[in-house]
Short mmCIF file of C-alpha atoms in Angstrom, two decimals:
data_model
loop_
_atom_site.label_atom_id
_atom_site.label_comp_id
_atom_site.label_asym_id
_atom_site.label_seq_id
_atom_site.Cartn_x
_atom_site.Cartn_y
_atom_site.Cartn_z
CA MET A 1231 -17.88 -208.12 155.52
CA ASN A 1232 -15.54 -208.83 152.60
CA ARG A 1233 -14.67 -212.34 151.47
CA ARG A 1234 -11.33 -212.45 153.26
CA ASN A 1235 -12.76 -211.40 156.63
CA PHE A 1236 -15.63 -213.85 156.18
CA ILE A 1237 -13.12 -216.69 155.81
CA HIS A 1238 -11.16 -215.61 158.90
CA ALA A 1239 -14.36 -215.31 160.92
CA ALA A 1240 -15.57 -218.71 159.82
CA LEU A 1241 -12.31 -220.34 160.76
CA ALA A 1242 -12.25 -218.57 164.11
CA SER A 1243 -15.75 -219.80 164.94
CA GLY A 1244 -14.57 -223.40 164.93
CA GLY A 1245 -17.52 -224.46 162.79
CA ALA A 1246 -15.59 -226.90 160.62
CA MET A 1247 -16.79 -230.24 159.31
CA LEU A 1248 -14.73 -233.40 158.92
CA VAL A 1249 -13.80 -234.18 155.32
CA PRO A 1250 -11.21 -236.42 153.63
CA LEU A 1251 -7.65 -235.11 153.90
CA GLY A 1252 -6.68 -232.91 150.95
CA TRP A 1253 -10.27 -232.33 149.84
CA ALA A 1254 -11.41 -229.40 152.02
CA PRO A 1255 -9.07 -226.64 150.75
CA ARG A 1256 -9.77 -227.41 147.09
CA ALA A 1257 -13.52 -227.66 147.65
CA LEU A 1258 -13.69 -224.39 149.56
CA ALA A 1259 -11.46 -222.62 147.05
CA ASP A 1260 -13.57 -223.83 144.13
CA ASP A 1261 -16.85 -222.74 145.74
CA LYS A 1262 -15.90 -219.11 146.36
CA LYS A 1263 -14.83 -216.21 144.18
CA TYR A 1264 -11.43 -214.67 144.84
CA THR A 1265 -9.63 -211.57 143.66
CA ILE A 1266 -5.88 -212.10 143.67
CA GLY A 1267 -3.40 -209.34 142.92
CA PHE A 1268 -0.07 -210.08 141.28
CA SER A 1269 2.78 -207.55 141.26
CA GLN A 1270 5.51 -208.36 138.74
CA ALA A 1271 8.85 -206.55 138.99
CA THR A 1272 9.24 -206.10 135.24
CA THR A 1273 8.31 -207.59 131.89
CA LEU A 1274 11.55 -206.54 130.22
CA GLU A 1275 13.15 -209.93 130.92
CA PRO A 1276 12.08 -213.01 128.92
CA TRP A 1277 12.03 -215.18 132.04
CA ARG A 1278 9.46 -212.84 133.60
CA VAL A 1279 7.37 -212.82 130.44
CA GLN A 1280 7.23 -216.63 130.71
CA PHE A 1281 6.50 -216.25 134.43
CA ASN A 1282 3.40 -214.17 133.56
CA LYS A 1283 2.29 -216.63 130.90
CA ASP A 1284 2.52 -219.54 133.33
CA LEU A 1285 0.52 -217.64 135.94
CA LYS A 1286 -2.19 -216.63 133.46
CA ALA A 1287 -2.46 -220.21 132.22
CA GLU A 1288 -2.97 -221.49 135.76
CA ALA A 1289 -5.53 -218.77 136.51
CA GLY A 1290 -7.43 -219.86 133.41
CA LYS A 1291 -7.99 -223.23 135.08
CA HIS A 1292 -9.86 -221.57 137.95
CA PRO A 1293 -13.04 -219.72 136.88
CA ASN A 1294 -13.51 -218.53 140.47
CA VAL A 1295 -10.31 -216.44 140.30
CA ASN A 1296 -10.17 -212.80 139.24
CA LEU A 1297 -6.47 -212.18 138.64
CA LEU A 1298 -5.25 -208.57 138.72
CA MET A 1299 -1.79 -208.16 137.20
CA ALA A 1300 0.46 -205.14 137.66
CA ASP A 1301 3.80 -204.49 135.93
CA ALA A 1302 6.19 -202.42 138.04
CA GLU A 1303 8.15 -201.53 134.88
CA ASP A 1304 11.46 -202.22 136.64
CA LYS A 1305 10.79 -199.49 139.23
CA THR A 1306 10.73 -200.26 142.95
CA GLU A 1307 8.57 -197.21 143.75
CA LYS A 1308 5.93 -198.29 141.22
CA GLN A 1309 5.87 -201.80 142.61
CA VAL A 1310 5.29 -200.40 146.09
CA ALA A 1311 2.43 -198.27 144.72
CA ASP A 1312 0.93 -201.23 142.85
CA THR A 1313 0.98 -203.33 146.01
CA GLU A 1314 -0.49 -200.46 148.05
CA SER A 1315 -3.33 -200.38 145.51
CA PHE A 1316 -4.02 -204.08 146.04
CA ILE A 1317 -4.18 -203.47 149.79
CA THR A 1318 -6.62 -200.59 149.29
CA GLN A 1319 -8.78 -202.79 147.05
CA GLU A 1320 -8.83 -205.44 149.79
CA VAL A 1321 -7.88 -208.26 147.45
CA ASP A 1322 -8.07 -211.75 148.92
CA ALA A 1323 -4.37 -212.53 148.38
CA ILE A 1324 -1.27 -210.92 146.91
CA LEU A 1325 1.41 -212.56 144.81
CA ILE A 1326 4.54 -210.45 144.47
CA SER A 1327 7.89 -210.92 142.78
CA PRO A 1328 10.04 -208.12 144.20
CA LYS A 1329 12.41 -206.06 142.09
CA GLU A 1330 14.50 -205.47 145.21
CA SER A 1331 14.35 -207.26 148.54
CA ALA A 1332 14.79 -204.25 150.83
CA GLY A 1333 12.56 -201.90 148.86
CA LEU A 1334 9.51 -204.18 148.99
CA THR A 1335 9.81 -205.43 152.57
CA ALA A 1336 7.70 -202.71 154.21
CA VAL A 1337 4.73 -202.98 151.84
CA VAL A 1338 4.68 -206.77 152.14
CA GLU A 1339 4.56 -206.40 155.91
CA LYS A 1340 1.78 -203.81 155.53
CA ALA A 1341 -0.30 -206.25 153.49
CA MET A 1342 0.18 -208.94 156.12
CA ASP A 1343 -0.87 -206.46 158.83
CA ALA A 1344 -4.04 -205.92 156.77
CA LYS A 1345 -4.70 -209.69 157.02
CA ILE A 1346 -4.01 -210.26 153.32
CA PRO A 1347 -1.93 -213.41 152.73
CA VAL A 1348 1.18 -212.60 150.71
CA PHE A 1349 3.07 -215.07 148.54
CA VAL A 1350 6.57 -213.87 147.68
CA LEU A 1351 7.77 -215.32 144.40
CA ASP A 1352 11.37 -215.63 143.20
CA ARG A 1353 13.26 -212.86 145.06
CA ASN A 1354 12.52 -212.70 148.76
CA VAL A 1355 12.07 -209.73 151.11
CA ASN A 1356 14.11 -208.86 154.20
CA SER A 1357 11.52 -210.18 156.61
CA GLU A 1358 9.81 -213.40 157.66
CA LYS A 1359 6.46 -211.58 157.67
CA TYR A 1360 4.84 -213.21 154.65
CA THR A 1361 2.67 -216.26 154.10
CA GLN A 1362 4.98 -218.23 151.85
CA TRP A 1363 8.04 -217.83 149.65
CA ILE A 1364 8.15 -219.87 146.42
CA GLY A 1365 11.05 -220.11 144.02
CA GLY A 1366 14.18 -221.85 142.90
CA ASP A 1367 17.20 -222.13 145.19
CA ASN A 1368 19.72 -219.79 143.63
CA VAL A 1369 22.52 -220.97 145.90
CA VAL A 1370 21.98 -224.54 144.68
CA ILE A 1371 21.93 -223.29 141.08
CA GLY A 1372 25.15 -221.36 141.69
CA ARG A 1373 26.82 -224.49 143.06
CA ALA A 1374 25.73 -226.44 139.99
CA VAL A 1375 27.27 -223.73 137.80
CA GLY A 1376 30.45 -223.93 139.87
CA ASP A 1377 30.65 -227.70 139.49
CA PHE A 1378 30.18 -227.37 135.73
CA VAL A 1379 32.81 -224.65 135.39
CA VAL A 1380 35.36 -226.59 137.45
CA LYS A 1381 34.74 -229.75 135.42
CA THR A 1382 34.86 -227.88 132.12
CA LEU A 1383 38.09 -226.06 132.94
CA GLY A 1384 39.99 -229.23 133.83
CA GLY A 1385 38.39 -230.88 136.84
CA ALA A 1386 38.79 -230.67 140.62
CA GLY A 1387 42.35 -229.84 141.64
CA LYS A 1388 43.37 -229.16 138.04
CA ALA A 1389 40.89 -226.53 136.80
CA LYS A 1390 42.54 -223.55 135.19
CA GLY A 1391 41.18 -220.52 133.33
CA ASN A 1392 40.12 -216.87 133.37
CA VAL A 1393 36.43 -216.29 134.10
CA VAL A 1394 34.24 -213.23 133.60
CA GLU A 1395 31.22 -213.22 135.91
CA ILE A 1396 28.38 -210.86 134.96
CA TRP A 1397 26.02 -210.08 137.81
CA GLY A 1398 22.29 -209.60 137.47
CA GLY A 1399 21.93 -206.90 140.09
CA LEU A 1400 23.92 -205.96 143.16
CA GLY A 1401 20.69 -205.13 145.00
CA THR A 1402 18.97 -208.46 144.35
CA GLN A 1403 19.38 -211.50 146.57
CA ALA A 1404 19.08 -213.82 143.57
CA SER A 1405 22.27 -212.42 142.08
CA HIS A 1406 24.17 -212.69 145.36
CA ASP A 1407 22.97 -216.26 145.82
CA ARG A 1408 23.93 -217.29 142.28
CA SER A 1409 27.35 -215.79 142.86
CA ASN A 1410 27.87 -217.18 146.37
CA GLY A 1411 26.90 -220.71 145.38
CA TYR A 1412 29.19 -220.54 142.36
CA HIS A 1413 32.15 -219.28 144.37
CA GLU A 1414 31.71 -222.04 146.96
CA LYS A 1415 32.91 -224.37 144.22
CA ALA A 1416 35.09 -222.24 141.95
CA ASP A 1417 37.13 -220.59 144.68
CA LYS A 1418 38.50 -223.97 145.75
CA GLU A 1419 40.46 -224.01 142.50
CA SER A 1420 43.57 -221.84 142.63
CA GLY A 1421 43.89 -222.06 138.86
CA ILE A 1422 40.58 -220.27 138.23
CA LYS A 1423 40.99 -216.48 138.10
CA HIS A 1424 38.07 -214.03 138.09
CA LEU A 1425 38.70 -210.94 135.99
CA LEU A 1426 35.87 -208.62 137.09
CA ASN A 1427 34.68 -207.51 140.49
CA GLN A 1428 30.87 -207.58 140.77
CA GLN A 1429 30.07 -206.03 137.40
CA SER A 1430 26.29 -205.76 137.12
CA ALA A 1431 24.30 -205.75 133.87
CA ASP A 1432 20.92 -205.54 135.63
CA TRP A 1433 19.80 -208.84 134.04
CA LYS A 1434 19.79 -207.15 130.60
CA GLN A 1435 21.35 -208.46 127.35
CA ALA A 1436 22.36 -205.02 126.08
CA LYS A 1437 24.10 -204.06 129.32
CA ALA A 1438 25.93 -207.40 129.40
CA TYR A 1439 27.16 -206.66 125.89
CA GLU A 1440 28.70 -203.44 127.23
CA VAL A 1441 30.29 -205.18 130.24
CA MET A 1442 31.76 -207.88 128.03
CA SER A 1443 33.01 -205.39 125.45
CA THR A 1444 34.99 -203.66 128.19
CA ALA A 1445 36.34 -206.98 129.46
CA LEU A 1446 37.44 -207.95 125.95
CA ARG A 1447 39.34 -204.67 125.57
CA ASN A 1448 41.08 -205.12 128.91
CA PHE A 1449 41.88 -208.85 128.89
CA GLU A 1450 43.46 -210.81 126.08
CA ASP A 1451 42.79 -214.21 127.64
CA ILE A 1452 39.20 -215.03 128.65
CA ASN A 1453 38.20 -218.70 128.84
CA LEU A 1454 34.65 -218.64 130.19
CA VAL A 1455 31.79 -216.24 130.93
CA TYR A 1456 29.22 -216.91 133.65
CA GLY A 1457 26.14 -214.72 133.22
CA HIS A 1458 23.62 -214.79 136.03
CA ASN A 1459 20.91 -215.26 133.41
CA ASP A 1460 20.77 -216.40 129.79
CA PRO A 1461 20.12 -212.98 128.21
CA MET A 1462 23.31 -211.65 129.81
CA ALA A 1463 25.30 -214.71 128.75
CA TYR A 1464 23.97 -214.23 125.23
CA GLY A 1465 24.81 -210.51 125.30
CA ALA A 1466 28.36 -211.42 126.28
CA TYR A 1467 28.51 -213.93 123.43
CA LEU A 1468 27.42 -211.28 120.93
CA ALA A 1469 30.12 -208.91 122.16
CA ALA A 1470 32.73 -211.64 121.80
CA LYS A 1471 31.42 -212.51 118.34
CA ASP A 1472 31.65 -208.90 117.21
CA ALA A 1473 35.26 -208.89 118.45
CA GLY A 1474 36.00 -212.16 116.63
CA ARG A 1475 36.74 -214.02 119.87
CA GLU A 1476 33.60 -216.08 120.55
CA LYS A 1477 35.12 -219.39 119.43
CA ASN A 1478 37.75 -219.26 122.17
CA ILE A 1479 35.33 -218.56 125.03
CA LEU A 1480 32.66 -220.73 126.68
CA PHE A 1481 29.43 -219.09 127.84
CA VAL A 1482 27.19 -220.28 130.69
CA GLY A 1483 23.81 -218.86 131.73
CA VAL A 1484 20.83 -219.49 134.00
CA ASP A 1485 17.04 -219.73 133.47
CA ALA A 1486 16.80 -222.27 130.60
CA LEU A 1487 13.66 -221.05 128.87
CA PRO A 1488 13.06 -223.47 125.98
CA ASN A 1489 13.00 -220.74 123.30
CA GLU A 1490 15.97 -218.93 124.82
CA GLY A 1491 18.63 -220.61 126.98
CA VAL A 1492 17.89 -224.16 125.88
CA LYS A 1493 17.92 -223.11 122.23
CA TYR A 1494 21.22 -221.29 122.77
CA VAL A 1495 22.70 -224.53 124.10
CA HIS A 1496 21.29 -226.47 121.14
CA ASP A 1497 22.79 -223.93 118.74
CA GLY A 1498 26.20 -224.10 120.42
CA VAL A 1499 26.06 -220.52 121.69
CA LEU A 1500 26.00 -221.53 125.37
CA ALA A 1501 27.92 -224.47 126.83
CA ALA A 1502 25.21 -224.90 129.47
CA THR A 1503 22.24 -223.30 131.15
CA PHE A 1504 20.51 -224.11 134.42
CA VAL A 1505 16.75 -224.32 134.92
CA TYR A 1506 15.30 -221.65 137.17
CA PRO A 1507 11.59 -222.56 137.20
CA THR A 1508 8.99 -219.79 137.13
CA PRO A 1509 6.91 -219.79 140.35
CA GLY A 1510 3.71 -218.12 139.14
CA ALA A 1511 1.51 -221.18 138.60
CA GLU A 1512 2.55 -222.76 141.89
CA GLY A 1513 2.05 -219.42 143.64
CA LEU A 1514 -1.59 -219.29 142.55
CA ARG A 1515 -2.18 -222.91 143.59
CA GLN A 1516 -0.70 -222.23 147.01
CA ALA A 1517 -2.76 -219.05 147.43
CA LEU A 1518 -5.98 -220.95 146.68
CA LYS A 1519 -4.97 -223.60 149.16
CA VAL A 1520 -4.60 -220.99 151.92
CA LEU A 1521 -7.80 -219.15 150.94
CA GLY A 1522 -9.61 -222.48 151.10
CA GLY A 1523 -8.53 -222.99 154.69
CA GLY A 1524 -5.39 -225.03 154.14
CA THR A 1525 -1.90 -224.53 155.49
CA VAL A 1526 1.36 -224.24 153.55
CA GLU A 1527 5.03 -224.55 154.36
CA LYS A 1528 6.90 -221.28 154.86
CA LYS A 1529 9.25 -221.88 151.94
CA LEU A 1530 8.64 -223.98 148.84
CA VAL A 1531 11.74 -224.67 146.74
CA LEU A 1532 11.22 -225.64 143.10
CA ASP A 1533 13.49 -228.12 141.31
CA THR A 1534 16.37 -227.15 139.01
CA GLN A 1535 18.19 -229.00 136.20
CA THR A 1536 21.42 -228.65 134.23
CA ILE A 1537 20.95 -228.29 130.47
CA THR A 1538 23.79 -229.21 128.12
CA LYS A 1539 23.96 -230.61 124.59
CA ASP A 1540 23.03 -234.01 126.05
CA ASN A 1541 19.47 -233.04 127.01
CA ALA A 1542 18.71 -229.79 125.17
CA ASP A 1543 17.14 -231.56 122.18
CA THR A 1544 14.74 -233.51 124.42
CA ILE A 1545 13.43 -230.29 125.97
CA LEU A 1546 13.07 -228.53 122.62
CA LYS A 1547 11.14 -231.48 121.19
CA ALA A 1548 8.85 -231.58 124.23
CA ASN A 1549 8.04 -227.90 123.65
CA GLY A 1550 7.49 -228.28 119.90
CA LEU A 1551 10.61 -226.26 119.07
CA LEU A 1552 12.53 -229.00 117.26
#
């Protein structure tokens, strides 16, 4: 009997002892060895590189954890195959950050059918058949962006300007949520005009440069760019700089990595960025809680924060970057 089935059998037998609240899951998790598989969508994005670092650092705190990490290399079919491999290996739990919601739904459900708890991190799947979802609330982040844009362009009822929105990916829920939350606020202002219709740069700086270059050729008056992540906002900035127009345009991004988005704000490249916390460390903690016999809420939303010139220096100092 493998470790996972042993745990299920033990719980089913009813042979539990009374212990102080909050102690049992940690004690059980610390006493047993676990193999946990992690499927990352890609490592081409800086936010996901930090995501991996945070997860590895947390795993290093738990000598009873054997962490298997797989990079899907930005390919849905590879991520499906990587997750299938974890199922075949009968790992004790799976952490997965899907490249696409629809494309990873079936394999997540398959893992759950195999009695492997699955923790979906960041982007969700098109099913409720998982153990727990952990991530930031992209709709809330989008609303915060919308509030900032409205305030920056003149305030409620008076905001005016032409905005270029650069999408992360039309097939990812995160991009739709960041857009929908933003438009809840921005679309109330008749003076705000959006110049592009769902132009995706696939979360990549280089592709955002191309999207922005086209926008600059087609529109003489651009007041603000909203990139769904900081690399895309920075790519748009570089395109504007190469065209000699960066000083007349404000740039806003999302993710707020200290050595990326926060530094861009400090340097005056971005007007603001919004923290989208990486969920890897918390994902591992939640997995160990479940493997130790504990229960978790279905969805765990991590906190966000708006970063402007007012607080960028504090964050850089805290991370030894200033």
